[in-house]
Coordinates of C-alpha atoms in Angstrom, one line a residue:
M1307 CA -32.2 -32.5 17.0
A1308 CA -35.0 -31.0 14.9
E1309 CA -35.3 -32.3 11.3
A1310 CA -34.8 -28.8 10.0
S1311 CA -31.3 -28.7 11.4
K1312 CA -29.7 -31.3 9.1
N1313 CA -26.9 -29.0 8.0
I1314 CA -24.1 -28.9 10.5
L1315 CA -21.3 -26.2 10.6
V1316 CA -18.2 -28.0 11.7
P1317 CA -14.9 -26.4 12.8
D1318 CA -11.6 -27.4 11.3
Y1319 CA -10.7 -29.2 14.5
L1320 CA -12.9 -30.3 17.5
T1321 CA -12.9 -33.0 20.2
V1322 CA -15.1 -36.1 20.1
R1323 CA -17.1 -34.7 23.0
E1324 CA -17.7 -31.4 21.1
L1325 CA -18.7 -33.3 18.0
A1326 CA -21.3 -35.3 20.0
E1327 CA -22.7 -32.1 21.5
L1328 CA -22.8 -30.6 18.0
I1329 CA -25.1 -33.3 16.6
D1330 CA -27.0 -33.9 19.9
S1331 CA -25.6 -37.4 20.2
S1332 CA -23.7 -39.4 22.9
P1333 CA -19.9 -39.5 22.8
I1334 CA -20.1 -43.3 22.9
D1335 CA -22.1 -43.4 19.6
V1336 CA -19.6 -41.1 18.0
M1337 CA -16.7 -43.3 19.1
K1338 CA -18.5 -46.4 17.9
T1339 CA -18.9 -44.8 14.4
L1340 CA -15.3 -43.8 14.4
I1341 CA -14.2 -47.3 15.3
T1342 CA -16.4 -48.8 12.6
N1343 CA -14.4 -46.6 10.1
G1344 CA -11.1 -47.7 11.6
I1345 CA -10.4 -44.6 13.7
M1346 CA -9.6 -44.9 17.4
A1347 CA -10.2 -41.7 19.3
S1348 CA -10.8 -41.0 23.0
I1349 CA -13.5 -38.6 24.2
N1350 CA -11.1 -35.7 24.5
Q1351 CA -9.1 -36.3 21.5
Q1352 CA -9.2 -33.8 18.6
I1353 CA -10.3 -34.9 15.1
D1354 CA -10.2 -32.9 11.9
F1355 CA -13.1 -31.8 9.7
D1356 CA -12.8 -34.7 7.3
T1357 CA -13.0 -37.3 10.1
A1358 CA -15.9 -35.5 11.8
A1359 CA -17.7 -35.4 8.4
I1360 CA -17.6 -39.2 8.2
V1361 CA -19.5 -39.5 11.6
I1362 CA -21.9 -36.7 10.7
E1363 CA -22.8 -38.2 7.3
E1364 CA -23.4 -41.7 8.8
L1365 CA -25.7 -40.3 11.5
G1366 CA -27.9 -38.7 8.8
F1367 CA -26.6 -35.1 8.8
T1368 CA -24.8 -33.0 6.2
A1369 CA -21.4 -31.5 7.3
H1370 CA -20.3 -28.1 6.1
S1371 CA -16.8 -26.6 6.9
A1372 CA -17.3 -23.6 9.1
S1373 CA -14.1 -22.0 7.8
A1374 CA -15.2 -22.6 4.2
V1375 CA -18.6 -21.0 4.9
A1376 CA -16.9 -18.1 6.6
A1377 CA -14.5 -17.7 3.7
A1378 CA -17.4 -17.6 1.3
R1379 CA -19.2 -15.0 3.4
E1380 CA -16.0 -12.9 3.6
E1381 CA -15.6 -13.1 -0.2
E1382 CA -19.2 -11.8 -0.6
E1383 CA -18.4 -8.9 1.7
R1384 CA -15.3 -8.2 -0.2
A1385 CA -17.3 -8.2 -3.5
E1386 CA -19.6 -5.6 -1.9
Q1387 CA -16.7 -3.5 -0.7
R1388 CA -15.1 -3.7 -4.2
E1389 CA -18.2 -2.3 -5.6
E1390 CA -18.3 0.5 -3.0
K1391 CA -14.7 1.5 -3.3
W1392 CA -15.2 2.8 -6.9
S1393 CA -18.2 4.8 -5.9
A1394 CA -16.1 8.0 -5.4
M1395 CA -15.0 7.6 -9.0
F1396 CA -18.6 7.9 -10.2
V1397 CA -19.9 10.8 -8.1
G1398 CA -22.6 12.5 -10.1
E1399 CA -22.7 9.7 -12.7
S1400 CA -26.0 8.0 -13.5
P1401 CA -25.9 4.1 -13.2
D1402 CA -27.5 3.9 -16.6
D1403 CA -24.4 5.6 -18.1
L1404 CA -21.9 3.1 -16.7
T1405 CA -20.5 0.6 -19.2
R1406 CA -17.9 -2.2 -18.9
R1407 CA -14.3 -1.2 -19.2
P1408 CA -11.1 -3.3 -19.5
P1409 CA -9.9 -4.6 -16.1
I1410 CA -6.7 -3.1 -14.6
I1411 CA -4.4 -5.9 -13.4
T1412 CA -1.3 -5.8 -11.3
I1413 CA 1.2 -8.5 -10.4
L1414 CA 2.3 -9.2 -6.8
G1415 CA 4.7 -11.7 -5.3
H1416 CA 8.1 -12.5 -3.9
V1417 CA 11.2 -11.2 -5.6
D1418 CA 12.7 -13.6 -8.2
H1419 CA 9.5 -15.6 -8.5
G1420 CA 9.2 -14.6 -12.2
K1421 CA 6.9 -11.5 -12.1
T1422 CA 8.9 -9.5 -14.7
T1423 CA 9.4 -12.5 -16.9
L1424 CA 5.7 -13.3 -16.9
L1425 CA 4.9 -9.7 -17.8
D1426 CA 7.4 -9.8 -20.7
T1427 CA 5.9 -13.0 -22.0
I1428 CA 2.3 -11.6 -21.9
R1429 CA 3.6 -8.4 -23.6
K1430 CA 5.1 -10.4 -26.4
T1431 CA 2.3 -12.9 -27.0
A1432 CA -0.8 -10.8 -26.4
V1433 CA -0.1 -7.2 -27.1
A1434 CA -3.2 -5.2 -28.3
E1435 CA -3.9 -5.1 -32.0
G1436 CA -1.7 -2.6 -33.9
E1437 CA 1.2 -3.1 -31.5
A1438 CA 2.6 -6.3 -33.1
G1439 CA 5.8 -4.4 -33.8
G1440 CA 6.7 -4.5 -30.2
I1441 CA 6.8 -1.9 -27.4
T1442 CA 8.8 1.1 -28.5
Q1443 CA 8.3 3.2 -25.5
H1444 CA 8.1 2.0 -21.9
I1445 CA 5.4 3.9 -20.0
G1446 CA 4.8 1.7 -17.0
A1447 CA 1.7 0.0 -18.3
Y1448 CA 0.3 -1.6 -21.4
Q1449 CA -2.8 -3.3 -22.8
A1450 CA -3.1 -6.8 -24.0
R1451 CA -5.9 -8.6 -25.9
H1452 CA -7.3 -12.0 -25.3
G1453 CA -10.3 -13.4 -27.1
G1454 CA -11.6 -10.0 -27.9
Q1455 CA -11.2 -8.7 -24.3
I1456 CA -8.7 -6.0 -23.6
L1457 CA -6.7 -6.3 -20.4
T1458 CA -4.6 -3.4 -18.9
F1459 CA -1.5 -4.5 -17.0
L1460 CA 0.4 -2.2 -14.6
D1461 CA 4.1 -2.8 -15.4
T1462 CA 5.1 -2.0 -11.8
P1463 CA 5.5 -5.4 -10.2
G1464 CA 5.7 -5.6 -6.5
H1465 CA 3.2 -4.9 -3.8
E1466 CA 5.1 -1.8 -2.7
A1467 CA 4.1 0.1 -5.8
F1468 CA 0.6 -1.4 -5.6
T1469 CA 0.3 -0.3 -2.0
A1470 CA 1.8 3.2 -2.7
M1471 CA -1.0 3.8 -5.2
R1472 CA -3.7 2.9 -2.6
A1473 CA -1.9 4.9 0.1
R1474 CA -2.1 8.1 -2.0
G1475 CA -5.8 7.6 -2.9
A1476 CA -5.7 5.6 -6.1
H1477 CA -7.4 2.2 -6.1
G1478 CA -4.5 0.3 -7.6
A1479 CA -6.1 -2.4 -9.6
D1480 CA -9.2 -4.4 -10.3
I1481 CA -7.5 -7.8 -10.3
A1482 CA -4.2 -9.0 -8.7
I1483 CA -2.1 -11.9 -10.0
L1484 CA -0.2 -13.5 -7.1
V1485 CA 3.0 -15.1 -8.5
V1486 CA 4.4 -18.0 -6.6
A1487 CA 7.4 -20.1 -7.9
A1488 CA 6.8 -23.8 -7.9
D1489 CA 10.4 -24.5 -6.8
D1490 CA 10.4 -22.1 -3.9
G1491 CA 6.9 -22.0 -2.5
V1492 CA 5.2 -19.4 -0.4
M1493 CA 7.7 -16.9 1.1
P1494 CA 7.2 -14.2 3.7
T1495 CA 7.0 -11.6 1.0
T1496 CA 4.3 -13.7 -0.7
R1497 CA 2.2 -13.5 2.5
E1498 CA 2.8 -9.7 2.7
A1499 CA 1.6 -9.4 -0.9
L1500 CA -1.5 -11.5 -0.1
D1501 CA -2.3 -9.2 2.9
H1502 CA -2.1 -6.1 0.6
A1503 CA -4.3 -7.7 -2.0
R1504 CA -6.9 -8.7 0.6
A1505 CA -6.8 -5.3 2.2
A1506 CA -7.5 -3.8 -1.2
N1507 CA -10.5 -6.2 -1.6
V1508 CA -9.3 -7.2 -5.1
P1509 CA -10.0 -10.7 -6.5
L1510 CA -6.9 -12.9 -6.9
V1511 CA -5.6 -15.2 -9.6
V1512 CA -2.6 -17.3 -8.7
A1513 CA 0.2 -17.9 -11.3
I1514 CA 2.4 -20.8 -10.3
T1515 CA 5.6 -20.1 -12.2
K1516 CA 8.8 -22.1 -12.9
V1517 CA 6.9 -25.3 -13.2
D1518 CA 9.6 -26.6 -15.6
R1519 CA 12.3 -26.7 -12.8
N1520 CA 13.4 -30.2 -11.7
N1521 CA 12.5 -29.4 -8.1
A1522 CA 9.1 -27.8 -8.9
N1523 CA 6.3 -28.9 -6.7
P1524 CA 3.0 -27.2 -7.6
D1525 CA 1.0 -29.4 -5.3
L1526 CA 3.0 -28.2 -2.3
V1527 CA 2.5 -24.6 -3.4
K1528 CA -1.3 -25.2 -3.5
Q1529 CA -1.2 -26.7 0.0
Q1530 CA 0.7 -23.8 1.3
L1531 CA -1.8 -21.4 -0.2
A1532 CA -4.7 -23.4 1.1
D1533 CA -3.2 -23.0 4.6
L1534 CA -3.5 -19.2 3.9
D1535 CA -7.2 -19.7 3.0
L1536 CA -6.6 -19.6 -0.8
V1537 CA -8.1 -22.9 -1.8
P1538 CA -7.4 -23.9 -5.4
D1539 CA -10.4 -24.3 -7.7
D1540 CA -9.4 -27.8 -8.6
W1541 CA -9.6 -28.6 -4.9
D1542 CA -13.2 -27.3 -4.8
G1543 CA -12.0 -23.9 -3.7
A1544 CA -12.7 -20.4 -5.1
T1545 CA -9.2 -19.4 -6.2
I1546 CA -8.1 -20.0 -9.8
M1547 CA -4.5 -21.3 -9.9
V1548 CA -2.7 -21.6 -13.2
P1549 CA 0.7 -23.4 -13.7
V1550 CA 2.8 -21.2 -16.0
N1551 CA 6.2 -21.6 -17.8
S1552 CA 7.0 -18.0 -18.6
L1553 CA 10.0 -18.8 -20.7
S1554 CA 8.2 -21.2 -23.1
G1555 CA 4.8 -19.4 -22.8
D1556 CA 3.0 -22.6 -21.7
G1557 CA 0.0 -21.7 -19.5
V1558 CA 0.0 -18.0 -20.4
E1559 CA -3.1 -18.4 -22.5
D1560 CA -4.8 -20.2 -19.6
L1561 CA -3.8 -17.4 -17.3
L1562 CA -5.3 -14.8 -19.6
E1563 CA -8.5 -16.8 -19.9
A1564 CA -8.7 -16.9 -16.1
L1565 CA -8.3 -13.1 -15.9
V1566 CA -11.1 -12.6 -18.5
L1567 CA -13.3 -15.0 -16.5
V1568 CA -12.7 -13.1 -13.2
A1569 CA -13.2 -9.8 -15.0
D1570 CA -16.6 -11.0 -16.3
E1571 CA -17.7 -12.0 -12.8
N1572 CA -17.0 -8.5 -11.4
A1573 CA -18.7 -5.3 -12.2
I1574 CA -15.8 -3.4 -13.7
V1575 CA -17.4 -0.3 -15.2
A1576 CA -16.9 3.4 -16.0
N1577 CA -18.7 6.2 -17.8
P1578 CA -16.7 7.1 -20.9
E1579 CA -18.7 10.3 -21.3
G1580 CA -18.4 11.2 -17.6
T1581 CA -16.1 13.4 -15.6
L1582 CA -12.4 12.6 -16.3
R1583 CA -10.6 11.1 -13.3
G1584 CA -7.7 8.7 -12.9
S1585 CA -4.3 8.1 -11.3
V1586 CA -0.7 8.7 -11.9
I1587 CA 1.4 5.6 -12.5
E1588 CA 4.9 7.2 -12.8
A1589 CA 6.5 10.5 -13.9
E1590 CA 9.9 11.8 -14.9
I1591 CA 11.6 14.7 -16.5
D1592 CA 12.7 14.1 -20.1
R1593 CA 15.7 16.3 -21.1
S1594 CA 14.3 17.0 -24.5
R1595 CA 10.6 17.1 -23.9
G1596 CA 10.1 18.1 -20.3
T1597 CA 7.8 16.4 -17.8
M1598 CA 6.5 13.0 -19.0
A1599 CA 3.8 11.5 -16.8
T1600 CA 2.1 8.1 -17.2
L1601 CA -1.6 8.4 -16.4
L1602 CA -4.2 5.8 -16.1
V1603 CA -7.7 6.9 -17.1
M1604 CA -10.4 5.5 -14.7
N1605 CA -13.5 7.4 -15.7
G1606 CA -14.4 9.7 -18.6
T1607 CA -12.3 10.3 -21.7
M1608 CA -9.1 12.3 -21.7
K1609 CA -8.6 14.6 -24.7
R1610 CA -5.5 16.4 -26.0
G1611 CA -5.6 20.0 -25.0
E1612 CA -7.5 19.6 -21.7
S1613 CA -6.3 21.1 -18.5
I1614 CA -5.7 18.7 -15.6
V1615 CA -4.4 18.9 -12.0
A1616 CA -2.6 15.9 -10.4
G1617 CA -1.7 16.5 -6.7
T1618 CA 0.5 19.6 -6.8
S1619 CA 1.2 19.4 -10.5
Y1620 CA -0.9 21.0 -13.2
G1621 CA -0.9 21.7 -16.9
R1622 CA -2.5 21.4 -20.3
I1623 CA -2.1 18.1 -22.2
K1624 CA 0.1 19.0 -25.2
A1625 CA 0.5 15.4 -26.4
M1626 CA -0.5 11.9 -25.5
F1627 CA 1.1 8.6 -26.4
D1628 CA 0.1 4.9 -26.0
S1629 CA 2.5 2.2 -24.9
A1630 CA 3.7 1.7 -28.5
G1631 CA 4.6 5.4 -28.8
N1632 CA 1.7 6.2 -31.1
L1633 CA 0.3 9.7 -30.8
L1634 CA -3.3 9.8 -29.4
E1635 CA -6.1 12.4 -29.4
R1636 CA -8.3 10.5 -26.9
A1637 CA -7.9 8.0 -24.1
T1638 CA -10.8 6.0 -22.8
P1639 CA -11.3 4.3 -19.4
S1640 CA -8.5 1.8 -18.3
M1641 CA -6.2 3.1 -21.0
P1642 CA -2.6 4.0 -19.8
V1643 CA -1.1 7.0 -21.6
A1644 CA 2.1 9.1 -21.4
V1645 CA 1.3 12.8 -21.5
L1646 CA 3.4 16.0 -22.0
G1647 CA 2.4 19.3 -20.6
L1648 CA 2.5 19.2 -16.8
D1649 CA 4.6 21.8 -15.0
S1650 CA 6.3 19.2 -12.7
P1651 CA 6.4 15.4 -12.2
P1652 CA 3.4 14.4 -10.0
A1653 CA 3.9 11.8 -7.3
P1654 CA 3.0 8.2 -8.4
G1655 CA -0.4 7.2 -7.1
V1656 CA -2.0 10.6 -6.8
M1657 CA -5.4 11.1 -8.4
F1658 CA -5.8 13.5 -11.4
E1659 CA -8.9 15.3 -12.6
V1660 CA -9.9 17.6 -15.4
T1661 CA -10.4 21.4 -14.8
A1662 CA -12.1 24.1 -16.8
N1663 CA -8.9 25.8 -17.8
D1664 CA -5.2 26.3 -17.0
K1665 CA -6.0 29.1 -14.5
T1666 CA -8.2 26.8 -12.4
A1667 CA -5.7 24.0 -12.5
R1668 CA -2.9 26.3 -11.4
G1669 CA -5.0 27.7 -8.5
I1670 CA -5.8 24.2 -7.2
A1671 CA -2.2 23.0 -7.5
E1672 CA -0.8 26.1 -5.8
A1673 CA -3.3 25.9 -3.0
R1674 CA -2.2 22.3 -2.4
R1675 CA 1.5 23.3 -2.5
D1676 CA 0.8 26.1 0.1
S1677 CA -1.0 23.6 2.3
E1678 CA 1.8 21.1 2.0
R1679 CA 4.5 23.7 2.9
A1680 CA 2.5 24.9 5.9
R1681 CA 2.1 21.3 7.1
E1682 CA 5.9 20.7 6.7
A1683 CA 6.8 24.0 8.4
G1684 CA 4.5 23.1 11.3
G1685 CA 6.0 19.7 11.7
Q1686 CA 2.6 18.1 11.2
S1687 CA 2.3 14.5 10.1
L1688 CA -0.1 13.2 7.6
P1689 CA -3.7 12.8 8.9
A1690 CA -3.7 9.7 11.1
M1691 CA -6.4 7.1 11.6
T1692 CA -6.7 6.8 15.3
L1693 CA -9.4 4.9 17.3
E1694 CA -11.1 8.2 18.1
D1695 CA -10.9 9.3 14.5
F1696 CA -12.4 6.0 13.3
L1697 CA -15.4 6.4 15.6
E1698 CA -16.0 9.9 14.2
Q1699 CA -15.9 8.5 10.7
F1700 CA -18.3 5.7 11.7
K1701 CA -20.8 8.2 13.1
T1702 CA -20.7 10.2 9.8
G1703 CA -21.1 7.0 7.7
D1704 CA -17.6 7.2 6.3
A1705 CA -16.3 4.0 8.0
K1706 CA -18.0 0.6 8.5
E1707 CA -15.2 -1.5 9.9
L1708 CA -12.1 -1.1 12.1
S1709 CA -9.0 -2.4 10.3
I1710 CA -6.3 -3.8 12.6
I1711 CA -2.8 -5.1 12.1
L1712 CA -1.9 -7.3 15.0
K1713 CA 1.7 -8.3 16.1
A1714 CA 2.4 -10.4 19.1
D1715 CA 5.4 -11.9 20.8
V1716 CA 4.4 -15.6 20.5
Q1717 CA 1.9 -17.7 18.6
G1718 CA 0.3 -18.6 21.9
S1719 CA -0.7 -15.0 22.4
L1720 CA -1.7 -14.3 18.8
Q1721 CA -4.5 -16.7 18.4
P1722 CA -6.4 -15.8 21.6
I1723 CA -6.2 -12.1 20.8
T1724 CA -7.5 -12.7 17.3
D1725 CA -10.4 -14.9 18.6
E1726 CA -11.3 -12.2 21.1
L1727 CA -11.3 -9.5 18.5
V1728 CA -13.7 -11.5 16.5
N1729 CA -15.9 -11.9 19.6
I1730 CA -15.8 -8.2 20.2
S1731 CA -16.8 -7.5 16.6
E1732 CA -19.8 -10.0 16.8
R1733 CA -21.2 -8.6 20.1
N1734 CA -20.7 -5.0 19.2
E1735 CA -24.2 -3.3 19.2
E1736 CA -23.1 -0.3 17.1
G1737 CA -22.7 -2.4 14.0
I1738 CA -19.0 -1.8 13.7
A1739 CA -17.0 -4.8 12.4
V1740 CA -13.4 -5.5 13.4
R1741 CA -11.2 -6.7 10.5
V1742 CA -7.8 -8.1 11.2
L1743 CA -5.7 -7.5 8.0
R1744 CA -2.5 -9.1 9.3
Q1745 CA -1.7 -11.3 12.3
E1746 CA 1.9 -12.2 12.8
V1747 CA 4.5 -13.0 15.4
G1748 CA 7.4 -10.6 15.6
R1749 CA 8.4 -6.9 15.8
I1750 CA 6.4 -4.1 14.2
T1751 CA 8.1 -3.5 10.8
E1752 CA 8.0 -1.0 8.0
S1753 CA 5.9 -3.4 6.0
D1754 CA 3.3 -3.3 8.7
V1755 CA 3.3 0.5 8.6
M1756 CA 3.0 0.5 4.8
L1757 CA -0.1 -1.8 4.9
A1758 CA -1.6 0.3 7.7
S1759 CA -1.1 3.5 5.8
A1760 CA -2.7 2.2 2.6
S1761 CA -5.6 0.6 4.5
K1762 CA -6.3 3.2 7.1
A1763 CA -5.5 0.6 9.7
I1764 CA -4.2 0.8 13.3
I1765 CA -1.3 -1.3 14.4
F1766 CA -1.6 -3.1 17.7
G1767 CA 1.4 -4.7 19.3
F1768 CA 1.4 -7.1 22.3
N1769 CA 4.7 -7.5 24.0
V1770 CA 6.6 -6.5 20.9
D1771 CA 9.0 -3.7 20.0
V1772 CA 8.9 -1.3 17.0
D1773 CA 11.7 -1.1 14.5
N1774 CA 13.3 2.3 14.3
A1775 CA 12.6 2.6 10.6
A1776 CA 8.9 1.5 11.2
Q1777 CA 8.5 4.2 13.9
A1778 CA 10.0 6.9 11.7
S1779 CA 7.7 5.8 8.8
A1780 CA 4.7 5.7 11.1
D1781 CA 5.4 9.2 12.4
S1782 CA 5.8 10.6 8.8
Q1783 CA 2.7 8.8 7.5
G1784 CA 0.4 9.4 10.5
V1785 CA 0.0 5.7 11.3
E1786 CA -1.1 5.0 14.9
I1787 CA 0.9 2.3 16.7
R1788 CA -0.6 1.1 20.0
R1789 CA 1.6 -1.2 22.2
Y1790 CA 0.3 -3.3 25.2
N1791 CA 1.8 -5.7 27.7
I1792 CA -1.5 -6.3 29.5
I1793 CA -3.9 -8.2 27.2
Y1794 CA -7.2 -7.1 28.8
K1795 CA -6.1 -3.4 28.3
L1796 CA -5.9 -4.0 24.6
F1797 CA -9.4 -5.5 24.5
E1798 CA -10.7 -2.7 26.8
D1799 CA -9.4 0.0 24.5
I1800 CA -11.0 -1.5 21.4
E1801 CA -14.4 -2.1 23.2
L1802 CA -14.4 1.5 24.5
A1803 CA -13.6 2.8 21.0
L1804 CA -16.4 0.8 19.4
H1805 CA -18.8 2.2 22.0
G1806 CA -17.6 5.8 21.6
M1807 CA -16.2 6.1 25.1
L1808 CA -12.4 6.1 24.5
E1809 CA -11.1 9.6 25.3
P1810 CA -8.0 10.8 23.3
K1811 CA -4.9 11.4 25.3
F1812 CA -2.6 14.4 24.7
A1813 CA 0.8 15.5 26.0
N1814 CA 3.1 18.4 25.5
R1815 CA 6.3 17.8 23.5
V1816 CA 9.1 20.4 23.8
I1817 CA 10.5 21.2 20.4
G1818 CA 13.0 24.0 21.3
E1819 CA 14.4 26.6 23.6
S1820 CA 15.6 30.2 23.1
E1821 CA 17.4 32.7 25.3
V1822 CA 16.4 36.3 25.4
L1823 CA 19.4 38.6 24.6
Q1824 CA 17.6 42.0 24.5
T1825 CA 14.1 43.4 24.2
F1826 CA 12.5 45.9 21.8
R1827 CA 9.2 47.8 22.0
I1828 CA 7.4 47.9 18.7
P1829 CA 4.4 50.1 18.2
R1830 CA 1.1 48.1 18.0
S1831 CA 3.1 44.9 18.6
G1832 CA 4.2 45.2 22.1
V1833 CA 7.6 44.0 23.4
I1834 CA 9.6 41.7 21.2
A1835 CA 12.3 39.5 22.6
G1836 CA 15.5 39.5 20.6
S1837 CA 16.6 35.9 21.1
I1838 CA 18.9 33.1 20.0
I1839 CA 17.6 29.6 19.5
R1840 CA 19.7 27.4 21.8
K1841 CA 18.0 24.0 21.2
G1842 CA 15.7 22.5 18.6
E1843 CA 13.5 25.1 16.9
A1844 CA 11.0 27.9 17.4
R1845 CA 7.7 27.6 15.5
R1846 CA 5.1 30.2 14.7
N1847 CA 2.2 27.7 15.5
A1848 CA 3.7 26.4 18.8
R1849 CA 2.9 27.3 22.4
A1850 CA 5.5 28.6 24.9
H1851 CA 6.5 28.9 28.6
V1852 CA 8.7 31.7 29.8
K1853 CA 11.2 30.7 32.5
R1854 CA 13.2 33.1 34.7
G1855 CA 15.7 31.1 36.7
D1856 CA 13.8 28.0 38.0
A1857 CA 10.4 29.7 37.9
I1858 CA 7.9 29.7 35.1
I1859 CA 6.6 33.3 34.9
H1860 CA 4.3 32.8 31.9
S1861 CA 2.7 29.5 31.0
N1862 CA 1.1 28.1 27.8
V1863 CA 1.0 31.3 25.8
G1864 CA 0.7 31.6 22.0
V1865 CA 3.5 32.8 19.7
S1866 CA 2.1 36.1 18.2
S1867 CA 5.1 36.8 15.9
L1868 CA 8.4 35.2 14.8
R1869 CA 10.7 37.2 12.6
R1870 CA 14.2 37.0 11.0
F1871 CA 15.3 40.5 10.3
Q1872 CA 12.3 42.0 8.5
D1873 CA 10.7 38.7 7.4
D1874 CA 7.9 36.8 9.0
V1875 CA 8.9 33.2 9.2
R1876 CA 7.3 29.9 10.3
E1877 CA 10.3 28.5 12.1
V1878 CA 13.8 29.3 13.3
R1879 CA 16.3 26.6 14.0
A1880 CA 19.1 26.2 16.6
G1881 CA 22.0 28.7 16.3
F1882 CA 20.0 31.5 14.6
E1883 CA 18.8 34.8 16.1
C1884 CA 15.2 36.0 15.7
G1885 CA 12.6 38.3 17.2
I1886 CA 9.9 36.6 19.3
G1887 CA 6.5 38.0 20.3
L1888 CA 4.2 36.1 22.8
D1889 CA 0.6 36.8 23.4
G1890 CA 0.2 39.2 26.3
V1891 CA 3.9 39.0 27.4
N1892 CA 5.6 42.4 27.7
D1893 CA 8.0 41.9 30.6
F1894 CA 10.9 40.0 29.0
E1895 CA 14.3 40.3 30.5
A1896 CA 17.7 39.4 29.1
G1897 CA 18.5 35.8 30.2
D1898 CA 14.9 34.6 30.2
I1899 CA 14.4 31.2 28.6
I1900 CA 11.5 30.7 26.2
E1901 CA 10.5 27.0 25.9
F1902 CA 8.5 26.0 22.8
F1903 CA 6.2 23.0 22.8
V1904 CA 3.4 21.4 20.7
R1905 CA 0.5 19.4 22.0
E1906 CA 0.2 15.9 20.5
R1907 CA -2.0 12.9 20.8
V1908 CA -0.3 10.0 22.5
S1909 CA -1.1 6.3 22.7

């Protein structure tokens, strides 16, 4: 082997034969070196990285863990993506105008692992200056100070809230604290929270709570997290893990110091003088004051009296309060505030922006409401991310990687599929990366759909079923679920999609039937069929077949009009009478059946 190739990338596990080939040596020499170190291994026996490193070092090479190198490379890519994800927030902003802002921090983890207790302890011990009297008004977020650095905490523990913000367009947070109880260890929900944090490309700090319990085992927790590629910093890894006793406050200062350190390592910036943008944390209707919305400023400076629009809500800011209930005139980046003045409670997670005046804000909000009503009336789901849609976004530069959630029937199927997806990504000539956000054994669940919705991912299932709740959630959120029982077909579809050759498939879905009772001739409108809806519903934007007996006399025609009495309507449900007009159809007869259908993309 050439002298320049002294550094060797070594897998976590490999056989003695593979190790010999890796360092261009004979298996006999490798086995002799192992025996010298008290390790007996046959030529086809597997050894771990640490054992292989002994041989490699003695033969004059330097061993590097391939998985550790890959993890470091992935972290670098995540750092780049973290920087890119905020770019939409700074459209039109000059880089010279961007300054550091307080980091936004959320807490994720398993239920009953101490998330709320930890937040309460931080709130009591490190509230921002001027708030020593305690929190007098709960607004879903607050700011704490440590060593001169302000930290913004979202008081909405749980990855569901965190993910809902991302699913609606907000970025959620700059840093995530993963809470794991020392007496309980890593739980399924902990893994789910980790998946969501990784999908959001946010840096993680681990808080190991309940270390005062008699059965606490922090080292076991660290080992479980290391198995999930979260290697502790005191094990020469990159993840800061802090033992915390939330009740006594021990370790809380260390945790805050870790958060400040992570914030300093990341470019968390905004333009205080730029365009006002941010996200909604929560909203409610107060009986005495009207709509109260908690907003998080992400860019620009919010001023009392400005007009804003948040989703389908709008209004002029009549008053602003901080987390202590103090009246504010201005709110700078990363500051959470409760505001009065919106016409209705906006949905948590939606983005808000400033407008020139109330009239402009009202116009934008009403246009969004009309669009939402039209979508609901048409039975349309939210925009889905399909394989075909992903390719179109890649061509326009809006997407750089295909995010996948993979569920399989057995572990023996899961690993080969994951490995092949990595191979497909590496040999793809279009420059499209395949990123597996979650790989698990078991049915497709609502948690999978939630992660896919927030991450614009596609769910692939191999020999697995879909929970009814997960299917309903996928339909409403526009998440594509693809199921396979032939493994090469799964690989083939992904390869074709990455090469732009996968054709979308469509099918007709019948949504309703009506029976013609009598006909009317309307000037300039033609013949209208007075009908009763027998099944399902009739829709204005659907297509239709007209059946007479067993024969279809008109096929695939558009619905030109749909009326209830004198009103134009978008839909009519079963049991109601209506007037129906079809494009070019003037020969209706009593007893004809009009079948309504919509054309949908199918997997």
